Each structure stands twice: as C-alpha cells, then as structure tokens.
Short mmCIF file of C-alpha atoms in Angstrom, two decimals:
data_model
loop_
_atom_site.label_atom_id
_atom_site.label_comp_id
_atom_site.label_asym_id
_atom_site.label_seq_id
_atom_site.Cartn_x
_atom_site.Cartn_y
_atom_site.Cartn_z
CA MET A 1 109.74 85.85 22.07
CA ARG A 2 113.55 85.67 21.79
CA TRP A 3 116.17 85.85 24.52
CA VAL A 4 119.87 85.28 25.15
CA ASP A 5 120.75 82.07 26.97
CA PRO A 6 123.27 83.15 29.68
CA VAL A 7 125.21 79.87 29.35
CA THR A 8 125.31 79.14 25.62
CA LYS A 9 124.95 82.79 24.53
CA ARG A 10 122.57 81.57 21.85
CA ARG A 11 119.25 83.25 21.08
CA PRO A 12 116.50 80.62 21.41
CA SER A 13 112.89 81.54 20.71
CA LYS A 14 109.42 80.63 21.90
CA SER A 15 106.14 81.35 20.13
CA GLU A 16 102.44 80.97 20.88
CA ALA A 17 99.30 81.80 18.91
CA PHE A 18 96.33 83.67 20.41
CA ALA A 19 92.87 84.65 19.31
CA SER A 20 93.35 88.36 20.06
CA GLU A 21 96.07 90.95 20.39
CA ASP A 22 95.21 91.52 24.06
CA GLU A 23 95.81 87.84 24.86
CA ALA A 24 99.08 87.93 22.96
CA ARG A 25 100.25 91.01 24.84
CA ASP A 26 99.31 89.42 28.16
CA TRP A 27 101.48 86.43 27.23
CA ILE A 28 104.40 88.68 26.31
CA THR A 29 104.03 90.50 29.61
CA ARG A 30 104.15 87.22 31.53
CA MET A 31 107.23 86.13 29.62
CA GLU A 32 108.97 89.44 30.27
CA ARG A 33 108.13 89.21 33.97
CA ALA A 34 109.41 85.65 34.12
CA ALA A 35 112.63 86.62 32.35
CA ALA A 36 113.13 89.55 34.73
CA GLN A 37 112.88 87.08 37.63
CA GLY A 38 115.45 84.79 36.04
CA VAL A 39 112.94 82.14 34.88
CA ASP A 40 113.74 80.41 31.60
CA PRO A 41 110.84 81.17 29.15
CA ASN A 42 110.78 77.48 28.24
CA THR A 43 110.10 76.67 31.88
CA ALA A 44 107.56 79.46 32.14
CA THR A 45 105.53 77.96 29.28
CA MET A 46 105.98 74.31 30.29
CA LYS A 47 102.85 72.16 30.44
CA LEU A 48 101.81 70.92 33.87
CA ALA A 49 102.56 67.26 33.07
CA ASP A 50 106.11 68.10 31.98
CA TYR A 51 106.68 70.50 34.85
CA GLY A 52 105.50 67.93 37.39
CA THR A 53 107.74 65.24 35.90
CA THR A 54 110.75 67.56 36.14
CA ASN A 55 110.05 68.94 39.59
CA MET A 56 108.15 66.22 41.46
CA THR A 57 111.12 65.42 43.70
CA PHE A 58 111.20 69.02 44.92
CA ALA A 59 107.42 69.23 45.24
CA LEU A 60 107.20 66.12 47.45
CA ARG A 61 110.31 66.66 49.54
CA GLY A 62 109.81 66.04 53.24
CA LEU A 63 106.96 63.56 52.80
CA GLU A 64 107.07 59.94 53.93
CA ALA A 65 106.78 57.10 51.41
CA LYS A 66 103.35 56.10 52.70
CA THR A 67 102.16 59.58 51.71
CA THR A 68 104.00 59.98 48.40
CA ASP A 69 102.57 56.75 46.95
CA PRO A 70 98.90 57.86 47.01
CA TYR A 71 99.97 61.37 45.95
CA LEU A 72 101.78 60.02 42.90
CA ALA A 73 98.80 57.81 42.06
CA GLY A 74 96.54 60.86 42.22
CA TRP A 75 98.94 62.78 39.99
CA ARG A 76 99.21 60.01 37.41
CA LYS A 77 95.57 58.91 37.31
CA ARG A 78 93.70 62.17 37.79
CA VAL A 79 95.73 65.37 37.70
CA VAL A 80 97.70 64.68 34.53
CA PRO A 81 94.77 63.32 32.45
CA THR A 82 92.62 66.29 33.51
CA LEU A 83 95.03 69.24 33.61
CA GLY A 84 98.37 67.97 32.35
CA HIS A 85 97.95 69.44 28.85
CA LEU A 86 97.68 73.01 30.17
CA PRO A 87 100.69 75.30 30.65
CA VAL A 88 101.35 75.86 34.34
CA SER A 89 100.82 79.59 33.96
CA MET A 90 97.40 79.05 32.37
CA ILE A 91 95.90 76.95 35.17
CA THR A 92 93.18 78.94 36.89
CA ASN A 93 90.98 78.49 39.94
CA GLY A 94 88.13 77.68 37.58
CA ALA A 95 90.13 74.96 35.81
CA VAL A 96 90.98 73.36 39.15
CA ASP A 97 87.35 73.61 40.31
CA ARG A 98 86.15 71.82 37.16
CA ALA A 99 88.82 69.14 37.56
CA VAL A 100 87.80 68.44 41.15
CA HIS A 101 84.14 68.33 40.15
CA ALA A 102 84.99 65.81 37.42
CA TRP A 103 86.78 63.56 39.93
CA ILE A 104 83.78 63.70 42.24
CA ALA A 105 81.41 62.96 39.35
CA ASP A 106 83.55 59.91 38.50
CA GLU A 107 82.71 58.65 42.01
CA CYS A 108 86.27 58.89 43.33
CA SER A 109 86.48 58.48 47.10
CA ARG A 110 87.05 61.41 49.42
CA SER A 111 90.61 60.30 50.17
CA THR A 112 91.33 59.94 46.45
CA VAL A 113 90.09 63.46 45.72
CA LYS A 114 92.00 64.80 48.74
CA ASN A 115 95.29 63.18 47.64
CA SER A 116 94.86 64.40 44.06
CA ILE A 117 94.29 67.97 45.22
CA ALA A 118 97.20 67.75 47.67
CA VAL A 119 99.77 66.72 45.06
CA LEU A 120 98.49 69.40 42.66
CA VAL A 121 98.85 72.01 45.42
CA ARG A 122 102.46 70.95 46.04
CA VAL A 123 103.44 71.05 42.36
CA MET A 124 101.82 74.46 41.91
CA GLU A 125 103.54 75.65 45.09
CA GLN A 126 106.85 74.74 43.47
CA ALA A 127 105.82 76.73 40.40
CA LEU A 128 105.08 79.65 42.72
CA ARG A 129 108.57 79.40 44.20
CA ASP A 130 110.01 79.26 40.68
CA GLY A 131 108.25 82.51 39.84
CA ILE A 132 106.11 80.99 37.08
CA ILE A 133 102.88 81.98 38.83
CA ASP A 134 102.12 84.63 41.42
CA ARG A 135 99.52 82.64 43.40
CA ASN A 136 98.55 79.01 43.84
CA PRO A 137 95.20 78.31 42.08
CA ALA A 138 95.08 74.76 43.42
CA ARG A 139 94.26 75.88 46.96
CA VAL A 140 90.55 75.31 46.46
CA THR A 141 88.03 75.50 49.27
CA GLY A 142 84.59 74.04 49.65
CA TRP A 143 85.24 70.83 47.75
CA GLN A 144 84.05 68.80 50.73
CA GLN A 145 80.64 70.46 50.45
CA GLU A 146 80.66 69.76 46.71
CA TYR A 147 81.49 66.14 47.44
CA LYS A 148 78.56 65.93 49.86
CA ARG A 149 76.25 67.40 47.22
CA ALA A 150 77.49 64.86 44.67
CA GLU A 151 76.89 62.04 47.16
CA ASP A 152 73.34 63.27 47.68
CA GLU A 153 72.79 63.36 43.93
CA LEU A 154 74.14 59.83 43.51
CA ASP A 155 71.73 58.68 46.22
CA ASP A 156 68.94 60.06 44.02
CA PRO A 157 70.20 59.98 40.41
CA ARG A 158 66.62 60.14 39.16
CA SER A 159 66.58 63.80 40.14
CA LEU A 160 69.31 64.46 37.56
CA ALA A 161 67.41 62.96 34.60
CA LEU A 162 65.63 64.91 31.89
CA PRO A 163 61.86 64.50 32.27
CA ASP A 164 60.89 63.24 28.82
CA TRP A 165 61.76 62.68 25.15
CA VAL A 166 60.66 66.18 24.10
CA SER A 167 63.08 67.71 26.60
CA LEU A 168 65.90 65.57 25.24
CA THR A 169 65.28 66.36 21.57
CA THR A 170 64.81 70.04 22.39
CA LEU A 171 68.18 70.02 24.13
CA ALA A 172 69.86 68.24 21.21
CA ASP A 173 68.42 70.69 18.66
CA ALA A 174 69.38 73.71 20.78
CA LEU A 175 72.97 72.50 21.13
CA VAL A 176 73.22 71.98 17.37
CA ALA A 177 71.80 75.44 16.70
CA ARG A 178 74.33 77.01 19.08
CA SER A 179 77.36 75.21 17.59
CA SER A 180 79.57 76.53 14.81
CA GLY A 181 78.13 75.48 11.46
CA GLU A 182 75.17 73.88 13.29
CA TYR A 183 76.90 70.49 13.21
CA ARG A 184 74.24 67.78 13.53
CA GLY A 185 76.72 65.36 15.05
CA TRP A 186 76.55 67.09 18.43
CA GLY A 187 72.84 66.38 18.66
CA ASP A 188 73.44 62.78 17.61
CA VAL A 189 75.93 62.32 20.45
CA VAL A 190 73.46 63.67 23.01
CA LEU A 191 70.58 61.49 21.78
CA PHE A 192 72.74 58.37 21.57
CA ALA A 193 74.27 58.89 25.03
CA ALA A 194 70.88 59.37 26.68
CA CYS A 195 69.19 56.48 24.89
CA THR A 196 71.99 54.04 25.70
CA ALA A 197 72.76 55.36 29.21
CA ALA A 198 76.42 55.60 28.18
CA ARG A 199 79.25 57.86 29.24
CA ILE A 200 80.46 60.40 26.65
CA GLY A 201 83.86 58.69 26.58
CA GLU A 202 82.17 55.40 25.69
CA VAL A 203 80.17 57.09 22.94
CA SER A 204 83.39 58.55 21.55
CA GLY A 205 85.05 55.14 21.64
CA CYS A 206 82.23 53.40 19.75
CA ARG A 207 83.32 51.85 16.42
CA VAL A 208 81.14 50.70 13.55
CA SER A 209 82.08 47.08 14.28
CA ASP A 210 80.64 47.45 17.79
CA ILE A 211 77.14 47.90 16.34
CA ASP A 212 75.01 44.91 15.36
CA THR A 213 72.21 46.16 13.09
CA GLU A 214 70.54 42.76 12.98
CA SER A 215 69.91 42.52 16.71
CA TRP A 216 70.23 46.31 17.13
CA THR A 217 72.69 46.13 19.98
CA TRP A 218 75.90 47.94 20.86
CA THR A 219 78.78 46.11 22.52
CA VAL A 220 80.53 48.69 24.69
CA ARG A 221 84.20 47.73 24.63
CA ARG A 222 86.17 50.94 25.16
CA GLN A 223 86.13 54.58 26.14
CA THR A 224 88.13 57.55 24.89
CA THR A 225 89.76 59.50 27.70
CA PRO A 226 92.40 62.25 28.09
CA SER A 227 95.96 61.17 28.88
CA PRO A 228 99.33 62.93 29.15
CA GLY A 229 100.00 62.33 25.45
CA GLY A 230 96.51 63.28 24.31
CA LEU A 231 93.32 61.26 23.92
CA VAL A 232 93.61 57.48 24.15
CA ASP A 233 91.26 54.52 23.95
CA LYS A 234 91.15 52.18 26.92
CA GLY A 235 88.79 49.66 28.47
CA THR A 236 85.47 50.61 29.98
CA LYS A 237 85.30 51.86 33.55
CA GLY A 238 84.17 48.42 34.72
CA LYS A 239 87.02 46.77 32.77
CA ARG A 240 84.57 44.52 30.94
CA ALA A 241 82.47 44.72 27.79
CA ARG A 242 78.70 44.99 28.05
CA THR A 243 75.83 44.84 25.57
CA VAL A 244 73.35 47.70 25.30
CA PRO A 245 70.10 47.55 23.28
CA LEU A 246 69.46 50.26 20.69
CA ILE A 247 65.86 51.43 20.91
CA GLU A 248 63.90 52.06 17.74
CA ASP A 249 63.98 55.84 18.22
CA ILE A 250 67.71 56.04 17.48
CA ARG A 251 68.15 53.26 14.92
CA GLU A 252 67.82 55.62 11.97
CA LEU A 253 70.42 57.88 13.61
CA VAL A 254 72.80 54.95 14.06
CA ALA A 255 72.32 53.78 10.48
CA ARG A 256 73.07 57.29 9.24
CA ARG A 257 76.24 57.47 11.33
CA ILE A 258 77.41 54.11 9.96
CA VAL A 259 77.02 55.43 6.41
CA SER A 260 78.89 58.64 7.30
CA ALA A 261 81.77 56.44 8.55
CA ASP A 262 81.87 54.74 5.10
CA ARG A 263 80.86 51.50 6.85
CA ASP A 264 84.50 51.12 7.92
CA PRO A 265 84.48 48.55 10.78
CA ASP A 266 87.22 50.52 12.56
CA GLY A 267 85.58 53.88 11.89
CA ARG A 268 84.32 55.86 14.85
CA LEU A 269 80.57 56.22 14.90
CA PHE A 270 80.81 59.74 16.32
CA ARG A 271 83.37 62.40 15.44
CA GLY A 272 83.61 66.15 15.61
CA PRO A 273 82.94 68.31 12.52
CA ARG A 274 86.62 68.08 11.52
CA GLY A 275 86.95 64.39 12.25
CA GLY A 276 88.36 64.78 15.76
CA ARG A 277 87.54 62.61 18.74
CA ILE A 278 84.88 63.76 21.18
CA THR A 279 85.23 64.31 24.91
CA THR A 280 82.82 65.78 27.43
CA ALA A 281 84.88 69.00 27.41
CA VAL A 282 84.81 69.18 23.60
CA LEU A 283 81.04 68.71 23.59
CA ARG A 284 80.65 71.39 26.25
CA ASP A 285 82.77 73.98 24.49
CA ALA A 286 81.58 73.30 20.93
CA THR A 287 77.91 73.65 21.85
CA SER A 288 78.10 76.31 24.59
CA TRP A 289 76.52 73.66 26.79
CA ASP A 290 76.31 75.70 30.00
CA GLU A 291 74.58 78.59 28.27
CA VAL A 292 72.12 76.36 26.40
CA VAL A 293 71.03 74.23 29.36
CA SER A 294 70.59 77.35 31.47
CA LYS A 295 68.27 78.91 28.89
CA LEU A 296 66.28 75.68 28.72
CA GLY A 297 65.82 75.65 32.50
CA HIS A 298 68.20 72.77 33.20
CA ASP A 299 70.78 74.89 35.04
CA HIS A 300 72.69 72.03 36.68
CA LEU A 301 72.51 69.51 33.83
CA ARG A 302 75.91 67.97 33.03
CA ARG A 303 76.93 65.72 30.17
CA HIS A 304 77.07 62.77 32.59
CA ASP A 305 73.41 63.37 33.43
CA LEU A 306 72.52 62.01 30.00
CA ARG A 307 73.53 58.63 31.44
CA HIS A 308 71.32 59.23 34.48
CA THR A 309 68.50 60.09 32.07
CA GLY A 310 68.84 56.85 30.11
CA LEU A 311 68.96 54.61 33.18
CA THR A 312 65.98 56.38 34.76
CA TRP A 313 63.89 56.03 31.60
CA MET A 314 64.82 52.36 31.23
CA ALA A 315 63.86 51.69 34.84
CA ASP A 316 60.52 53.44 34.35
CA ALA A 317 59.94 51.44 31.16
CA GLY A 318 60.07 48.24 33.19
CA VAL A 319 63.53 46.94 32.30
CA PRO A 320 64.25 44.26 34.94
CA LEU A 321 66.76 45.29 37.56
CA HIS A 322 69.32 42.62 36.68
CA HIS A 323 69.18 43.62 32.98
CA LEU A 324 69.47 47.30 33.92
CA ARG A 325 72.56 46.52 35.96
CA LYS A 326 74.23 44.84 32.96
CA ILE A 327 73.34 47.73 30.65
CA ALA A 328 74.78 50.23 33.11
CA GLY A 329 77.87 48.17 33.84
CA HIS A 330 77.38 48.63 37.58
CA GLY A 331 79.39 46.49 39.94
CA SER A 332 76.79 46.77 42.70
CA LEU A 333 73.08 46.04 42.43
CA THR A 334 72.48 48.70 45.07
CA THR A 335 73.79 51.37 42.67
CA THR A 336 71.36 50.25 39.98
CA GLN A 337 68.43 50.12 42.37
CA ARG A 338 68.72 53.88 42.92
CA TYR A 339 67.28 54.41 39.44
CA LEU A 340 64.01 52.67 40.29
CA HIS A 341 60.93 54.65 41.24
CA PRO A 342 60.98 55.09 45.05
CA ASP A 343 57.84 52.97 45.47
CA GLU A 344 59.28 50.12 43.38
CA SER A 345 62.65 50.34 45.11
CA ARG A 346 60.91 50.14 48.49
CA LEU A 347 58.95 47.08 47.37
CA LEU A 348 62.10 45.27 46.27
CA THR A 349 63.69 46.05 49.61
CA LEU A 350 60.71 44.59 51.47
CA VAL A 351 60.83 41.33 49.52
CA ASN A 352 64.64 41.11 49.83
CA PHE A 353 65.20 41.15 46.06
#
C-alpha cells in the first residue's frame, strides 16, 4: 500500500503479509476506506498499545483523577499485555471476550475487570471517532454472569479437574496428534503442568537449573507472560519462589527435556517446535485445543484447569494441607482447602484446622 503524504508530498508505504488472497484484499479494502476518510494508513494499522499511548489523553478526557488512576492501571496491567500486540482494526468481539475471560480466570476482582473493560471501551471509542473501526468491539455484555460462573468454579475447583491419569495422557497424545508435525513437546507441557499443578506461564519460565534431579524437585522462580514489548520473564504470581515435587511418572520426561536443552543451566525446559517460548495462547492454537477437548468430552476444559487437576489429585493422594498450600503458592489456606474432598474439608472445618 502506497500513498501521497499531503504535507511532505512523499510516497510512504505500508505492507502486511496474509495467509490468503481474500485476507489481503480485505486489508487493502480497509486501508482504502481509511484513506478515503482521511485516516493515515500508519494510524489505521497501529497496534492497540501504541494507539492507546498516543491517544490516551483524548480517550480519558472528562474523567476525574480518582477514576483515571484505576483505568490506567487496568490498561497497563491487563489490556496491553493481553491485547496490546494486536492492530486496533483487528480487535474483535471474540478477542475481547477471551481477554475478559482470562482476567476473570486470573482471579481479578470485579472492580478490576470493570475498570479494565472501561478503559478499553474508551480507547476503542476514540478509534471509532478516528474512523479506524466502524463499531466498538469492547462493548461486551454478560461478563458479570461469566464472573459469577468463574466464582462458582473457584468455589469448587475439583469440578474442573480431569478424572484420572488415563484421561490426562489421552489428552496429551490427542493434542500432539493434532499439532503440526506432531510435536511431542506439547504433550510434555500438558503432563508436566498437570503433575506439578503449575500455571502454563510458570512451565514456560522453567529453566534447567531450576530442576534438582537428586531430590527430584522443581523450584518455581518465574513465569513467562505477555507484555507490550513481547514475552517477558517475571516473578511468580505470589512474588515468591516455591518448591514442587516431581512425581516418578514424569521424571523420565523431565530427564529427556534436560537432554534436549543440552543440559544448559539457563536453557528453557520447554520450548515450541521452533525454539519459541510457550504461552497458554500458543499451546491452544498450536494444538487446536478447543477442538480436541470437545471431541474428548471435556468441552469446558481450559489450560489453567491442568493446575486444578494437579492440586485435586495431590489432595486426594493425601498430601497434607499445609504442604499443598506451599506447592500451589496460595496466600490463603482457605483457597487450598477447596481442593480437598468435601467430606475431608468438612472434617477440617469441624476441628478448626
């Protein structure tokens, strides 16, 4: 795409690559429409993070400081890491729905989710006024009901767990079979996450040096998460390291991954088929997760439910509650107690554990 800059009279250009001719033509059509409305093509293709940085003053005009502070926090901590890499014109209702669901799954409070949605709505409303989009996809409805459903699930996380080892290995094998080149690493990630009750970001952040093959433990020190500049490593959600035992069933897997990392202490234990870092979205897309879990009868299973699976199995195996809390990295003992069998949880309540 080339055009004449009305000020400099130069002919700048903008290019994008697409998987099909139809997608390319749709992009050209959007650029032509934007140009006809007087929108600079560079602005029309700007990523959300950049657009928000440039136009936040306009988006938040008229608000009091006590409102803008939580809005900006929601933008910086949730909107940008989740959606900031996408061009404004490519943000859909579905993308916003998934972002909101992710915030709820991360146990953000209602007010936090509300403020994050509100600032996204205002930025996208500015894009609507600029003619970059023809409707505001951030005006989602029903998220309060979704939040209530998530709260109910967190009250009973056992209901989210896979029932047994066969179900887990079947899932891992099916995801590998569905992936391009049948990359075994995807199955390894799923097995490791479930057996350590870890978040996918923590699995991605695991280095060879974090594994002790003498005691067969993993010291969880970091997680890999999206940020405005791409994926970054940062501390765990609880801001403190924790030690997780590696059960015998996955020790061979871990040893194999250490060898594949050339035993480099700084090498990541888990990588994608091309050496890239793994996120929950990467795992989902690379393995056609939604399609696979639906065919296996686990329609609502999410990547985070692998963590619920591990904690439920550990509780059922008799891991003491205080040890389970340390493995999970929970700040509250009440959160950990939800993974106990209802009868056992009731007993602990009666004896004021």
